[in-house]
């Protein structure tokens, strides 16, 4: 292949060239009760099986249930597409509060073999509604600030991020 990898993905070769996608993660999800649910999966390019910066990979994206893999796409994703939106598994729409396993496998442009599959578990949680009002300061001392706010309809935890006025530094509590 012109401009492609000199060596194919070959997990069982000596030395192995697994062509593992890196940092497979759920970047976002949307939807909720009464609305379609989708996950956006992202990943970084494999390092193995690459000969220079002109190398490209195709990707196979699947969901896995009970050891059986179901294709998300019927054809490999193009080299410039290291992401995929998933809306169903085995023909069934994704649902809130369910856990899913997503598998991504790369092959380089020589078309000879797929590398080693990478799996990640994703649980889709219902997204909390927005706060109904801004937090109210109910106490201040030389070292603390106490806030209060109206709770949303469900049990959620909140992350409080603050910064000193005139500073770019943020503090997470």
Tab-separated table of C-alpha atoms in Angstrom:
chain	number	residue	atom	x	y	z
A	1	UNK	CA	0.000	0.000	0.000
A	2	UNK	CA	1.446	3.333	-0.990
A	3	UNK	CA	1.849	5.531	2.065
A	4	UNK	CA	0.410	2.799	4.278
A	5	UNK	CA	1.843	0.611	7.005
A	6	UNK	CA	4.748	-1.599	6.027
A	7	UNK	CA	3.589	-4.323	8.415
A	8	UNK	CA	0.013	-5.583	8.838
A	9	UNK	CA	-1.789	-5.729	12.162
A	10	UNK	CA	-0.908	-9.157	13.530
A	11	UNK	CA	-1.629	-9.805	17.215
A	12	UNK	CA	-0.094	-13.292	17.060
A	13	UNK	CA	3.071	-12.355	15.122
A	14	UNK	CA	6.504	-12.308	16.699
A	15	UNK	CA	6.888	-9.592	17.795
A	16	UNK	CA	3.126	-8.920	18.047
A	17	UNK	CA	1.585	-5.938	16.249
A	18	UNK	CA	-1.834	-5.672	17.965
A	19	UNK	CA	-2.863	-2.293	16.471
A	20	UNK	CA	-4.812	-1.453	19.634
A	21	UNK	CA	-6.968	1.643	19.529
A	22	UNK	CA	-6.063	3.831	22.478
A	23	UNK	CA	-8.188	5.723	24.978
A	24	UNK	CA	-11.530	4.230	23.893
A	25	UNK	CA	-14.166	6.256	25.721
A	26	UNK	CA	-17.753	7.448	25.722
A	27	UNK	CA	-17.403	11.139	24.904
A	28	UNK	CA	-21.062	11.974	25.415
A	29	UNK	CA	-24.533	10.596	25.449
A	30	UNK	CA	-27.940	12.111	24.995
A	31	UNK	CA	-31.548	11.201	25.374
A	32	UNK	CA	-33.665	10.052	28.233
A	33	UNK	CA	-37.105	8.831	29.141
A	34	UNK	CA	-39.332	9.238	26.122
A	35	UNK	CA	-36.432	10.227	23.832
A	36	UNK	CA	-33.956	8.247	21.736
A	37	UNK	CA	-30.666	7.470	23.513
A	38	UNK	CA	-27.283	7.617	21.800
A	39	UNK	CA	-23.624	7.341	22.791
A	40	UNK	CA	-20.734	9.040	20.983
A	41	UNK	CA	-17.614	6.862	21.226
A	42	UNK	CA	-14.139	8.312	20.572
A	43	UNK	CA	-10.692	6.721	20.418
A	44	UNK	CA	-7.099	7.542	19.580
A	45	UNK	CA	-5.147	5.926	16.752
A	46	UNK	CA	-3.120	2.775	17.384
A	47	UNK	CA	0.640	3.131	17.696
A	48	UNK	CA	1.567	-0.369	16.514
A	49	UNK	CA	1.574	-1.221	12.833
A	50	UNK	CA	2.441	2.357	11.924
A	51	UNK	CA	5.420	3.196	9.741
A	52	UNK	CA	5.042	6.972	9.514
A	53	UNK	CA	2.503	9.773	9.895
A	54	UNK	CA	0.820	8.893	6.580
A	55	UNK	CA	-0.497	5.593	7.964
A	56	UNK	CA	-4.239	5.140	8.347
A	57	UNK	CA	-6.529	2.586	9.949
A	58	UNK	CA	-10.036	1.347	9.305
A	59	UNK	CA	-12.237	0.568	12.314
A	60	UNK	CA	-14.838	-2.053	13.111
A	61	UNK	CA	-17.280	-0.972	15.849
A	62	UNK	CA	-19.458	-3.530	17.659
A	63	UNK	CA	-21.551	-3.916	20.774
A	64	UNK	CA	-21.034	-7.088	22.788
A	65	UNK	CA	-23.751	-8.956	24.687
A	66	UNK	CA	-23.164	-12.294	26.374
A	67	UNK	CA	-20.007	-12.923	24.369
A	68	UNK	CA	-21.693	-12.226	21.010
A	69	UNK	CA	-20.540	-9.205	18.986
A	70	UNK	CA	-23.112	-7.216	17.000
A	71	UNK	CA	-21.919	-4.801	14.301
A	72	UNK	CA	-22.756	-1.139	14.767
A	73	UNK	CA	-21.658	-0.368	11.218
A	74	UNK	CA	-21.972	-2.709	8.254
A	75	UNK	CA	-18.731	-1.475	6.710
A	76	UNK	CA	-15.460	-0.359	8.271
A	77	UNK	CA	-15.221	3.291	9.232
A	78	UNK	CA	-12.955	5.420	7.074
A	79	UNK	CA	-9.444	6.254	8.305
A	80	UNK	CA	-10.322	9.832	9.186
A	81	UNK	CA	-13.259	8.746	11.384
A	82	UNK	CA	-12.061	7.744	14.894
A	83	UNK	CA	-15.562	8.145	16.368
A	84	UNK	CA	-18.966	6.501	16.130
A	85	UNK	CA	-22.482	7.287	17.306
A	86	UNK	CA	-24.304	4.244	18.675
A	87	UNK	CA	-28.104	4.178	19.000
A	88	UNK	CA	-28.877	0.445	19.273
A	89	UNK	CA	-27.429	-2.979	19.939
A	90	UNK	CA	-28.629	-6.086	18.106
A	91	UNK	CA	-31.535	-4.060	16.701
A	92	UNK	CA	-32.737	-2.870	20.126
A	93	UNK	CA	-32.549	0.864	20.976
A	94	UNK	CA	-30.188	1.832	23.811
A	95	UNK	CA	-31.889	2.580	27.123
A	96	UNK	CA	-31.197	4.671	30.226
A	97	UNK	CA	-29.614	2.858	33.211
A	98	UNK	CA	-28.397	-0.051	31.062
A	99	UNK	CA	-24.769	-1.143	30.777
A	100	UNK	CA	-23.269	-1.820	27.345
A	101	UNK	CA	-19.931	-3.116	26.104
A	102	UNK	CA	-18.544	-1.359	23.035
A	103	UNK	CA	-15.715	-2.973	21.044
A	104	UNK	CA	-13.474	-1.231	18.520
A	105	UNK	CA	-10.979	-3.106	16.360
A	106	UNK	CA	-8.505	-1.503	13.940
A	107	UNK	CA	-6.903	-2.780	10.767
A	108	UNK	CA	-4.383	-0.857	8.754
A	109	UNK	CA	-4.769	-0.091	5.090
A	110	UNK	CA	-3.007	-3.221	3.879
A	111	UNK	CA	-6.368	-5.012	4.455
A	112	UNK	CA	-4.658	-8.165	5.703
A	113	UNK	CA	-5.878	-8.534	9.285
A	114	UNK	CA	-7.588	-6.884	12.214
A	115	UNK	CA	-5.633	-6.079	15.332
A	116	UNK	CA	-6.652	-6.876	18.882
A	117	UNK	CA	-10.124	-5.713	19.910
A	118	UNK	CA	-10.488	-3.137	22.685
A	119	UNK	CA	-13.635	-3.241	24.851
A	120	UNK	CA	-15.043	-0.599	27.181
A	121	UNK	CA	-18.121	-0.796	29.410
A	122	UNK	CA	-20.527	2.136	29.246
A	123	UNK	CA	-23.525	2.734	31.504
A	124	UNK	CA	-25.985	5.345	30.338
A	125	UNK	CA	-27.366	7.370	33.226
A	126	UNK	CA	-30.330	9.679	33.113
A	127	UNK	CA	-29.025	13.206	32.918
A	128	UNK	CA	-30.173	15.436	35.757
A	129	UNK	CA	-32.396	18.360	35.031
A	130	UNK	CA	-30.886	21.789	35.396
A	131	UNK	CA	-30.870	23.417	38.793
A	132	UNK	CA	-34.097	25.310	39.352
A	133	UNK	CA	-32.302	28.332	40.867
A	134	UNK	CA	-28.772	29.557	41.469
A	135	UNK	CA	-27.119	28.503	44.744
A	136	UNK	CA	-27.586	30.877	47.687
A	137	UNK	CA	-24.785	31.767	50.108
A	138	UNK	CA	-25.971	30.955	53.639
A	139	UNK	CA	-22.678	31.284	55.488
A	140	UNK	CA	-19.235	32.804	55.066
A	141	UNK	CA	-16.142	32.596	57.268
A	142	UNK	CA	-12.451	33.290	56.676
A	143	UNK	CA	-11.964	29.776	55.270
A	144	UNK	CA	-15.373	28.480	54.110
A	145	UNK	CA	-18.433	29.377	52.120
A	146	UNK	CA	-21.649	27.432	52.704
A	147	UNK	CA	-24.111	27.167	49.824
A	148	UNK	CA	-27.684	25.977	49.582
A	149	UNK	CA	-29.792	25.160	46.521
A	150	UNK	CA	-33.114	23.606	45.633
A	151	UNK	CA	-32.708	19.939	44.839
A	152	UNK	CA	-33.927	18.566	41.526
A	153	UNK	CA	-36.606	15.871	41.429
A	154	UNK	CA	-34.145	12.952	41.709
A	155	UNK	CA	-31.156	12.075	43.876
A	156	UNK	CA	-27.998	13.490	42.306
A	157	UNK	CA	-24.643	14.607	43.573
A	158	UNK	CA	-23.327	18.003	42.591
A	159	UNK	CA	-19.829	19.175	41.771
A	160	UNK	CA	-18.960	22.648	43.020
A	161	UNK	CA	-16.255	24.528	41.133
A	162	UNK	CA	-15.076	27.887	42.385
A	163	UNK	CA	-12.383	30.388	41.554
A	164	UNK	CA	-10.822	33.360	43.258
A	165	UNK	CA	-11.966	36.649	41.732
A	166	UNK	CA	-9.242	37.916	39.383
A	167	UNK	CA	-7.587	34.483	39.176
A	168	UNK	CA	-7.645	31.858	36.441
A	169	UNK	CA	-7.184	29.034	38.976
A	170	UNK	CA	-10.273	26.876	39.553
A	171	UNK	CA	-10.955	24.784	42.652
A	172	UNK	CA	-13.182	21.703	42.715
A	173	UNK	CA	-14.896	20.755	45.962
